[in-house]
CSV table of C-alpha atoms in Angstrom, one decimal:
chain,number,residue,atom,x,y,z
A,1,MET,CA,15.0,-4.1,-27.2
A,2,GLN,CA,18.0,-2.1,-28.4
A,3,LEU,CA,18.7,0.8,-26.0
A,4,PRO,CA,20.7,3.9,-27.1
A,5,SER,CA,23.0,4.0,-24.1
A,6,SER,CA,24.8,1.3,-22.1
A,7,LEU,CA,24.2,3.2,-18.9
A,8,LEU,CA,20.5,3.1,-19.6
A,9,GLU,CA,20.7,-0.6,-20.5
A,10,ASN,CA,22.5,-1.5,-17.3
A,11,ALA,CA,20.0,0.3,-15.2
A,12,VAL,CA,17.1,-1.4,-17.0
A,13,ASN,CA,18.8,-4.8,-16.5
A,14,GLU,CA,19.2,-4.2,-12.8
A,15,PHE,CA,15.5,-3.2,-12.4
A,16,ALA,CA,14.4,-6.2,-14.5
A,17,LYS,CA,16.1,-8.5,-11.9
A,18,LEU,CA,13.4,-7.5,-9.3
A,19,PRO,CA,10.5,-9.9,-9.0
A,20,GLY,CA,7.5,-9.1,-11.1
A,21,ILE,CA,9.3,-6.4,-13.2
A,22,GLY,CA,9.9,-7.1,-16.8
A,23,LYS,CA,12.1,-5.2,-19.3
A,24,LYS,CA,9.3,-2.9,-20.4
A,25,THR,CA,8.3,-1.9,-16.9
A,26,ALA,CA,12.0,-1.6,-16.0
A,27,LEU,CA,12.5,0.9,-18.9
A,28,ARG,CA,9.5,2.9,-17.7
A,29,LEU,CA,11.0,3.2,-14.2
A,30,VAL,CA,14.4,4.1,-15.5
A,31,LEU,CA,13.1,6.8,-17.8
A,32,HIS,CA,11.1,8.1,-14.9
A,33,LEU,CA,14.2,8.3,-12.8
A,34,LEU,CA,16.0,10.0,-15.7
A,35,LYS,CA,13.5,12.8,-15.6
A,36,GLN,CA,14.0,13.4,-11.8
A,37,ASP,CA,16.6,15.6,-10.3
A,38,VAL,CA,20.1,14.1,-9.7
A,39,THR,CA,19.7,14.6,-6.0
A,40,ASP,CA,16.4,12.7,-5.9
A,41,VAL,CA,17.9,9.8,-7.7
A,42,THR,CA,21.0,9.9,-5.5
A,43,THR,CA,18.7,9.8,-2.5
A,44,PHE,CA,16.9,6.8,-4.0
A,45,SER,CA,20.0,4.8,-4.6
A,46,ASP,CA,21.6,5.8,-1.3
A,47,THR,CA,18.5,4.8,0.7
A,48,ILE,CA,18.5,1.3,-0.9
A,49,ALA,CA,22.2,0.8,-0.4
A,50,LYS,CA,22.0,2.0,3.2
A,51,MET,CA,19.0,-0.2,3.9
A,52,ARG,CA,20.9,-3.3,2.8
A,53,ASN,CA,24.2,-2.4,4.4
A,54,GLU,CA,23.0,-1.1,7.8
A,55,ILE,CA,19.9,-3.1,8.5
A,56,LYS,CA,20.3,-5.4,11.5
A,57,PHE,CA,18.4,-8.4,12.7
A,58,CYS,CA,17.1,-8.4,16.2
A,59,GLN,CA,19.4,-10.7,18.2
A,60,ARG,CA,16.4,-12.0,20.2
A,61,CYS,CA,13.7,-12.6,17.6
A,62,PHE,CA,15.5,-12.1,14.2
A,63,ASN,CA,13.0,-9.5,13.0
A,64,VAL,CA,14.6,-6.6,11.1
A,65,SER,CA,15.7,-3.9,13.3
A,66,ASP,CA,17.6,-0.6,13.4
A,67,GLY,CA,19.5,-1.7,16.5
A,68,ASP,CA,20.6,-4.9,18.2
A,69,ILE,CA,17.1,-5.4,19.7
A,70,CYS,CA,14.0,-4.6,17.7
A,71,ALA,CA,11.3,-2.2,18.8
A,72,ILE,CA,8.9,-5.0,19.6
A,73,CYS,CA,11.3,-6.9,21.9
A,74,ALA,CA,12.3,-3.6,23.5
A,75,ASN,CA,8.7,-2.6,24.2
A,76,SER,CA,7.9,-3.3,27.9
A,77,PHE,CA,4.2,-2.9,27.3
A,78,ARG,CA,4.1,-6.1,25.2
A,79,ASN,CA,3.8,-9.5,26.8
A,80,GLN,CA,7.4,-10.8,26.6
A,81,ARG,CA,6.3,-14.3,27.7
A,82,LEU,CA,4.2,-14.8,24.6
A,83,ILE,CA,6.0,-15.7,21.4
A,84,CYS,CA,4.4,-15.9,17.9
A,85,VAL,CA,6.6,-18.1,15.7
A,86,VAL,CA,6.6,-17.0,12.0
A,87,GLU,CA,8.4,-17.8,8.9
A,88,THR,CA,9.4,-14.4,7.6
A,89,ILE,CA,9.5,-10.7,8.4
A,90,ARG,CA,6.6,-10.3,6.1
A,91,ASP,CA,4.5,-12.4,8.4
A,92,VAL,CA,5.5,-10.1,11.4
A,93,ILE,CA,4.3,-7.1,9.3
A,94,ALA,CA,1.0,-8.8,8.5
A,95,ILE,CA,0.2,-9.7,12.1
A,96,GLU,CA,1.3,-6.3,13.4
A,97,ALA,CA,-1.1,-4.7,10.8
A,98,THR,CA,-4.0,-6.4,12.7
A,99,GLN,CA,-3.1,-4.5,15.9
A,100,GLN,CA,-4.5,-7.5,17.8
A,101,PHE,CA,-1.3,-9.2,19.0
A,102,SER,CA,0.6,-7.8,22.0
A,103,GLY,CA,3.2,-10.5,22.4
A,104,THR,CA,6.6,-10.9,20.7
A,105,TYR,CA,7.8,-12.8,17.6
A,106,HIS,CA,10.4,-15.3,16.6
A,107,VAL,CA,11.3,-15.3,12.9
A,108,LEU,CA,12.4,-18.8,11.9
A,109,GLY,CA,13.6,-17.7,8.4
A,110,GLY,CA,11.6,-20.4,6.6
A,111,VAL,CA,10.2,-23.9,7.3
A,112,ILE,CA,11.7,-27.3,7.3
A,113,SER,CA,11.7,-28.5,3.7
A,114,PRO,CA,14.1,-31.4,2.9
A,115,LEU,CA,13.3,-31.1,-0.9
A,116,ASP,CA,14.7,-27.6,-0.9
A,117,GLY,CA,17.6,-28.6,1.3
A,118,ILE,CA,16.3,-26.7,4.3
A,119,GLY,CA,16.8,-28.6,7.6
A,120,PRO,CA,16.3,-27.5,11.2
A,121,ASP,CA,19.9,-26.3,11.4
A,122,GLN,CA,19.3,-23.6,8.7
A,123,LEU,CA,16.5,-22.1,10.7
A,124,ASN,CA,16.4,-20.1,13.9
A,125,ILE,CA,15.1,-23.1,15.9
A,126,GLU,CA,17.9,-23.6,18.4
A,127,SER,CA,17.6,-20.0,19.4
A,128,LEU,CA,13.9,-20.4,19.9
A,129,THR,CA,14.2,-23.4,22.3
A,130,HIS,CA,17.0,-21.5,24.1
A,131,ARG,CA,14.8,-18.5,24.4
A,132,ILE,CA,11.8,-20.5,25.8
A,133,GLN,CA,14.0,-21.9,28.5
A,134,GLN,CA,15.7,-18.7,29.4
A,135,GLU,CA,12.7,-16.4,29.3
A,136,GLN,CA,10.2,-18.8,31.0
A,137,THR,CA,7.9,-18.3,28.1
A,138,GLU,CA,4.2,-19.1,28.9
A,139,GLU,CA,2.9,-19.7,25.4
A,140,ILE,CA,4.2,-20.0,21.9
A,141,ILE,CA,1.8,-19.6,19.0
A,142,PHE,CA,2.7,-21.1,15.6
A,143,ALA,CA,1.6,-18.9,12.7
A,144,LEU,CA,3.2,-20.9,9.8
A,145,SER,CA,2.0,-21.8,6.3
A,146,PRO,CA,-0.8,-24.4,6.4
A,147,ASN,CA,1.1,-27.1,4.4
A,148,ILE,CA,3.2,-30.2,4.9
A,149,GLN,CA,6.4,-28.1,5.5
A,150,GLY,CA,4.7,-25.9,8.1
A,151,ASP,CA,3.2,-28.9,9.9
A,152,THR,CA,6.5,-30.7,9.9
A,153,THR,CA,8.2,-27.7,11.4
A,154,ILE,CA,5.5,-27.4,14.1
A,155,TYR,CA,5.9,-31.1,14.9
A,156,TYR,CA,9.7,-30.9,15.1
A,157,ILE,CA,9.7,-27.8,17.4
A,158,GLN,CA,7.0,-29.2,19.5
A,159,LYS,CA,9.0,-32.4,20.1
A,160,LYS,CA,12.0,-30.4,21.1
A,161,ILE,CA,10.2,-28.3,23.7
A,162,GLN,CA,7.7,-30.8,25.0
A,163,HIS,CA,9.6,-31.1,28.3
A,164,LEU,CA,9.3,-27.4,29.0
A,165,PRO,CA,6.3,-26.0,30.9
A,166,CYS,CA,5.1,-23.9,27.9
A,167,ARG,CA,1.7,-23.9,26.2
A,168,VAL,CA,1.9,-24.6,22.5
A,169,THR,CA,-0.8,-23.4,20.1
A,170,THR,CA,-1.3,-22.6,16.4
A,171,ILE,CA,-3.5,-20.0,14.8
A,172,ALA,CA,-6.9,-21.2,13.8
A,173,ARG,CA,-7.5,-22.6,10.3
A,174,GLY,CA,-10.9,-22.2,8.8
A,175,ILE,CA,-13.1,-20.4,6.3
A,176,ALA,CA,-11.7,-16.9,5.7
A,177,PHE,CA,-13.9,-13.9,6.3
A,178,GLY,CA,-15.8,-13.2,3.1
A,179,GLY,CA,-14.9,-16.6,1.8
A,180,GLU,CA,-17.7,-18.7,0.2
A,181,LEU,CA,-18.3,-22.0,1.9
A,182,GLU,CA,-18.9,-23.9,-1.3
A,183,TYR,CA,-15.5,-22.8,-2.7
A,184,ALA,CA,-13.5,-23.8,0.4
A,185,ASP,CA,-11.2,-26.8,-0.1
A,186,GLU,CA,-12.1,-30.1,1.8
A,187,MET,CA,-9.1,-29.9,4.1
A,188,THR,CA,-10.0,-26.4,5.3
A,189,LEU,CA,-13.7,-27.2,5.6
A,190,ALA,CA,-13.0,-30.4,7.5
A,191,ARG,CA,-10.6,-28.6,9.9
A,192,SER,CA,-13.0,-25.8,10.5
A,193,LEU,CA,-15.7,-28.4,11.4
A,194,ALA,CA,-13.3,-30.3,13.7
A,195,ASN,CA,-12.2,-27.1,15.4
A,196,ARG,CA,-15.7,-25.6,15.8
A,197,LEU,CA,-16.2,-22.9,18.4
A,198,PRO,CA,-19.0,-22.2,20.9
A,199,VAL,CA,-21.0,-19.4,19.5
A,200,GLN,CA,-20.4,-17.2,22.6
A,201,GLN,CA,-16.7,-17.4,22.0
A,202,TYR,CA,-17.1,-16.6,18.3
A,203,VAL,CA,-19.2,-13.6,18.9
A,204,LYS,CA,-16.7,-12.3,21.5
A,205,SER,CA,-13.7,-12.5,19.2
B,1,MET,CA,1.4,-0.3,7.4
B,2,GLN,CA,3.8,-0.2,10.4
B,3,LEU,CA,7.3,-1.4,9.5
B,4,PRO,CA,9.7,-2.6,12.1
B,5,SER,CA,12.7,-0.6,10.9
B,6,SER,CA,13.1,3.0,9.7
B,7,LEU,CA,15.7,1.9,7.2
B,8,LEU,CA,13.2,-0.5,5.7
B,9,GLU,CA,10.5,2.1,5.8
B,10,ASN,CA,12.7,4.7,4.0
B,11,ALA,CA,13.5,2.2,1.3
B,12,VAL,CA,9.9,1.3,0.8
B,13,ASN,CA,8.9,5.0,0.6
B,14,GLU,CA,11.6,5.5,-2.1
B,15,PHE,CA,10.3,2.6,-4.2
B,16,ALA,CA,6.7,3.7,-3.7
B,17,LYS,CA,7.6,7.1,-5.4
B,18,LEU,CA,8.1,5.2,-8.7
B,19,PRO,CA,5.2,5.2,-11.1
B,20,GLY,CA,2.8,2.2,-10.8
B,21,ILE,CA,4.4,1.0,-7.6
B,22,GLY,CA,2.3,1.1,-4.4
B,23,LYS,CA,3.4,0.5,-0.8
B,24,LYS,CA,2.7,-3.3,-1.0
B,25,THR,CA,4.7,-3.8,-4.1
B,26,ALA,CA,7.5,-1.6,-2.8
B,27,LEU,CA,7.7,-3.7,0.4
B,28,ARG,CA,7.9,-6.9,-1.8
B,29,LEU,CA,10.8,-5.4,-3.8
B,30,VAL,CA,12.6,-4.2,-0.7
B,31,LEU,CA,12.2,-7.6,1.1
B,32,HIS,CA,13.6,-9.2,-2.1
B,33,LEU,CA,16.6,-6.9,-2.0
B,34,LEU,CA,17.1,-7.7,1.7
B,35,LYS,CA,17.5,-11.4,0.8
B,36,GLN,CA,20.2,-10.6,-1.8
B,37,ASP,CA,23.9,-10.3,-1.2
B,38,VAL,CA,25.2,-6.9,-0.1
B,39,THR,CA,27.3,-6.7,-3.2
B,40,ASP,CA,24.3,-7.4,-5.5
B,41,VAL,CA,22.3,-4.6,-3.8
B,42,THR,CA,25.3,-2.2,-4.0
B,43,THR,CA,25.6,-3.0,-7.7
B,44,PHE,CA,21.9,-2.2,-8.1
B,45,SER,CA,22.1,1.1,-6.3
B,46,ASP,CA,25.4,2.1,-7.9
B,47,THR,CA,24.1,1.3,-11.4
B,48,ILE,CA,21.0,3.5,-10.9
B,49,ALA,CA,23.0,6.4,-9.5
B,50,LYS,CA,25.7,6.1,-12.2
B,51,MET,CA,23.0,6.1,-14.9
B,52,ARG,CA,21.5,9.4,-13.6
B,53,ASN,CA,24.8,11.1,-12.9
B,54,GLU,CA,26.8,10.1,-16.0
B,55,ILE,CA,24.2,9.8,-18.8
B,56,LYS,CA,24.5,12.4,-21.5
B,57,PHE,CA,22.2,13.7,-24.1
B,58,CYS,CA,23.4,13.8,-27.7
B,59,GLN,CA,24.4,17.4,-28.6
B,60,ARG,CA,22.9,16.9,-32.1
B,61,CYS,CA,19.6,15.0,-31.6
B,62,PHE,CA,19.1,15.1,-27.8
B,63,ASN,CA,18.7,11.3,-27.6
B,64,VAL,CA,20.3,9.7,-24.5
B,65,SER,CA,23.9,8.8,-25.1
B,66,ASP,CA,27.1,7.6,-23.5
B,67,GLY,CA,29.2,10.2,-25.2
B,68,ASP,CA,28.7,13.7,-26.7
B,69,ILE,CA,27.2,12.3,-29.9
B,70,CYS,CA,24.8,9.3,-29.8
B,71,ALA,CA,25.5,6.0,-31.6
B,72,ILE,CA,22.7,6.7,-34.1
B,73,CYS,CA,24.2,10.1,-35.1
B,74,ALA,CA,27.7,8.7,-35.2
B,75,ASN,CA,26.7,5.8,-37.5
B,76,SER,CA,27.7,6.7,-41.1
B,77,PHE,CA,25.6,3.9,-42.5
B,78,ARG,CA,22.5,5.8,-41.5
B,79,ASN,CA,21.0,8.5,-43.7
B,80,GLN,CA,22.1,11.6,-41.9
B,81,ARG,CA,19.9,13.8,-44.1
B,82,LEU,CA,16.7,12.2,-42.9
B,83,ILE,CA,15.4,13.4,-39.5
B,84,CYS,CA,12.5,11.8,-37.6
B,85,VAL,CA,11.2,14.3,-35.1
B,86,VAL,CA,9.8,12.7,-31.9
B,87,GLU,CA,8.7,13.8,-28.5
B,88,THR,CA,10.7,11.6,-26.1
B,89,ILE,CA,13.5,9.0,-25.9
B,90,ARG,CA,10.9,6.4,-25.5
B,91,ASP,CA,9.7,7.1,-29.1
B,92,VAL,CA,13.2,6.7,-30.4
B,93,ILE,CA,13.4,3.2,-28.7
B,94,ALA,CA,9.9,2.3,-30.1
B,95,ILE,CA,10.9,3.3,-33.7
B,96,GLU,CA,14.3,1.6,-33.5
B,97,ALA,CA,12.6,-1.6,-32.4
B,98,THR,CA,10.8,-1.8,-35.8
B,99,GLN,CA,14.3,-1.9,-37.5
B,100,GLN,CA,12.7,-0.2,-40.5
B,101,PHE,CA,14.1,3.3,-40.1
B,102,SER,CA,17.6,4.1,-41.2
B,103,GLY,CA,17.7,7.9,-40.7
B,104,THR,CA,18.4,10.0,-37.6
B,105,TYR,CA,16.2,11.4,-34.9
B,106,HIS,CA,15.5,14.7,-33.2
B,107,VAL,CA,14.0,14.5,-29.7
B,108,LEU,CA,11.9,17.6,-29.0
B,109,GLY,CA,11.5,16.9,-25.3
B,110,GLY,CA,7.7,17.2,-25.5
B,111,VAL,CA,5.1,19.1,-27.6
B,112,ILE,CA,3.8,22.6,-27.5
B,113,SER,CA,1.1,22.7,-24.8
B,114,PRO,CA,0.2,26.2,-23.5
B,115,LEU,CA,-2.2,24.7,-20.9
B,116,ASP,CA,0.8,22.9,-19.3
B,117,GLY,CA,3.0,26.0,-19.7
B,118,ILE,CA,5.1,24.4,-22.5
B,119,GLY,CA,5.9,26.8,-25.3
B,120,PRO,CA,8.3,26.5,-28.2
B,121,ASP,CA,11.2,27.8,-26.2
B,122,GLN,CA,11.1,24.9,-23.7
B,123,LEU,CA,11.5,22.4,-26.6
B,124,ASN,CA,14.5,21.6,-28.8
B,125,ILE,CA,12.9,23.4,-31.8
B,126,GLU,CA,15.6,26.1,-32.3
B,127,SER,CA,18.3,23.4,-32.6
B,128,LEU,CA,16.1,21.5,-35.1
B,129,THR,CA,15.8,24.4,-37.5
B,130,HIS,CA,19.4,25.2,-37.1
B,131,ARG,CA,20.2,21.6,-37.8
B,132,ILE,CA,18.1,21.5,-41.0
B,133,GLN,CA,19.9,24.6,-42.3
B,134,GLN,CA,23.4,23.4,-41.4
B,135,GLU,CA,23.0,19.8,-42.6
B,136,GLN,CA,21.0,20.4,-45.7
B,137,THR,CA,18.4,17.9,-44.5
B,138,GLU,CA,16.4,16.4,-47.3
B,139,GLU,CA,13.3,15.3,-45.3
B,140,ILE,CA,11.9,15.6,-41.8
B,141,ILE,CA,9.3,13.1,-40.7
B,142,PHE,CA,7.1,14.1,-37.8
B,143,ALA,CA,6.2,11.1,-35.5
B,144,LEU,CA,4.3,13.1,-32.8
B,145,SER,CA,1.2,12.2,-30.7
B,146,PRO,CA,-2.0,12.4,-32.8
B,147,ASN,CA,-3.7,15.2,-30.8
B,148,ILE,CA,-4.1,18.9,-30.8
B,149,GLN,CA,-0.7,19.5,-29.1
B,150,GLY,CA,1.1,17.3,-31.6
B,151,ASP,CA,-0.6,19.0,-34.5
B,152,THR,CA,0.1,22.5,-33.1
B,153,THR,CA,3.8,21.5,-32.8
B,154,ILE,CA,3.9,20.3,-36.4
B,155,TYR,CA,2.2,23.5,-37.6
B,156,TYR,CA,4.6,25.7,-35.7
B,157,ILE,CA,7.8,23.9,-36.9
B,158,GLN,CA,6.5,23.7,-40.4
B,159,LYS,CA,5.9,27.5,-40.5
B,160,LYS,CA,9.4,28.1,-39.2
B,161,ILE,CA,11.2,26.0,-41.9
B,162,GLN,CA,8.9,26.5,-44.9
B,163,HIS,CA,11.6,28.7,-46.6
B,164,LEU,CA,14.0,25.8,-46.5
B,165,PRO,CA,14.3,23.2,-49.3
B,166,CYS,CA,13.3,20.3,-47.1
B,167,ARG,CA,10.5,17.8,-47.5
B,168,VAL,CA,8.2,17.7,-44.5
B,169,THR,CA,6.0,14.5,-43.8
B,170,THR,CA,4.3,12.9,-40.9
B,171,ILE,CA,3.9,9.2,-40.2
B,172,ALA,CA,0.6,7.7,-41.5
B,173,ARG,CA,-2.5,7.7,-39.2
B,174,GLY,CA,-4.9,4.9,-39.8
B,175,ILE,CA,-6.4,1.6,-38.5
B,176,ALA,CA,-3.8,-0.2,-36.5
B,177,PHE,CA,-2.8,-3.8,-37.5
B,178,GLY,CA,-5.1,-6.2,-35.8
B,179,GLY,CA,-7.5,-3.3,-35.0
B,180,GLU,CA,-11.2,-3.9,-35.6
B,181,LEU,CA,-12.7,-1.4,-38.1
B,182,GLU,CA,-16.0,-1.1,-36.1
B,183,TYR,CA,-14.1,0.0,-32.9
B,184,ALA,CA,-11.9,2.6,-34.6
B,185,ASP,CA,-12.8,6.2,-33.7
B,186,GLU,CA,-14.4,8.5,-36.4
B,187,MET,CA,-11.3,10.7,-36.6
B,188,THR,CA,-9.0,7.8,-37.3
B,189,LEU,CA,-11.4,6.2,-39.8
B,190,ALA,CA,-12.0,9.5,-41.6
B,191,ARG,CA,-8.2,10.1,-41.9
B,192,SER,CA,-7.5,6.6,-43.1
B,193,LEU,CA,-10.1,7.1,-45.8
B,194,ALA,CA,-8.8,10.5,-46.8
B,195,ASN,CA,-5.2,9.1,-46.9
B,196,ARG,CA,-6.0,5.9,-48.7
B,197,LEU,CA,-3.2,4.1,-50.6
B,198,PRO,CA,-3.0,2.4,-54.0
B,199,VAL,CA,-3.2,-1.3,-53.3
B,200,GLN,CA,0.2,-1.9,-55.1
B,201,GLN,CA,1.9,0.5,-52.6
B,202,TYR,CA,0.1,-1.2,-49.6
B,203,VAL,CA,1.2,-4.7,-50.6
B,204,LYS,CA,4.8,-3.5,-51.1
B,205,SER,CA,5.1,-1.9,-47.6
């Protein structure tokens, strides 16, 4: 695609670097911005740059934050002795969207994956064990990806903190709401049978 | 969707203003940028801002341009007495992609559409007639949308320049390549019958 201006071409190339955006979509977005007021486009670019430059990570849970401590950690109405351990900020947003969790989080920044060169030292695991000791945490809930890497990470952390008086749980695996039983994979179906619930408890939740 | 940082939220809102990008996609893009180096994100935002602030429009054909005159108008190998009249910059890019047109362009900036409040004065029509007179243009080719607004615009411009010794044509309407005859609309089919070509000419093109 030959573009009539190098300024336009550079902008298209920058947009095309974003995930899921090809050259044609990038051109559509750039031509849209070209039709907007200069001030609107300046606001757009400034907001993006400001976000990247000024965003902080909570020193306690490594969630994104406007200050040194994120709004969830600073909220005294939340149970500060309950920690949900997640891989990324996106998981925090997903769990927060349920409005069912009133504890705090700890963002690991990934899971242990030797094939990708990610060991325990690249993740926020040291700070998690330190935090459990310091804050006398009552329970940690693992909400990691249901795969080998996630399970390895759970196993590793659990070994490290087994001497501490802290309950360790993981979120339930099972058939998703609206999921068809016959299409569920064997692993999920087997686990959902093994971890079956009394009906009273199921109805309550 | 509750986001843990107002900086993040502002960035997501800015992305979500772009056409075809909803809040979820915007969040995915912003979290992607958050993982990139600060310099990369600064390059992204600077390139967008620079594009909008510094881009110029060719004083002759109103195509986007890095300078006062665009690369197409400045190219002496192109036929400067042949003008293809289009609605937008996007049309220029589409026609250039065919690599079959060696004339110049004139970007109207839209078509006459009284319902949308767009009259001839909002479009680059005055400059087109002026250009045809000044440059002793031999032919203008209309490549406008095949609808009432496009046809009105062709009619209006043609009336204005009918005293000038300039050939006026429009691009052919017909069945698209790969299009199924039975699914073509009546208008297209009727026009493609009325404007039928000698087979020799068809094979050559």
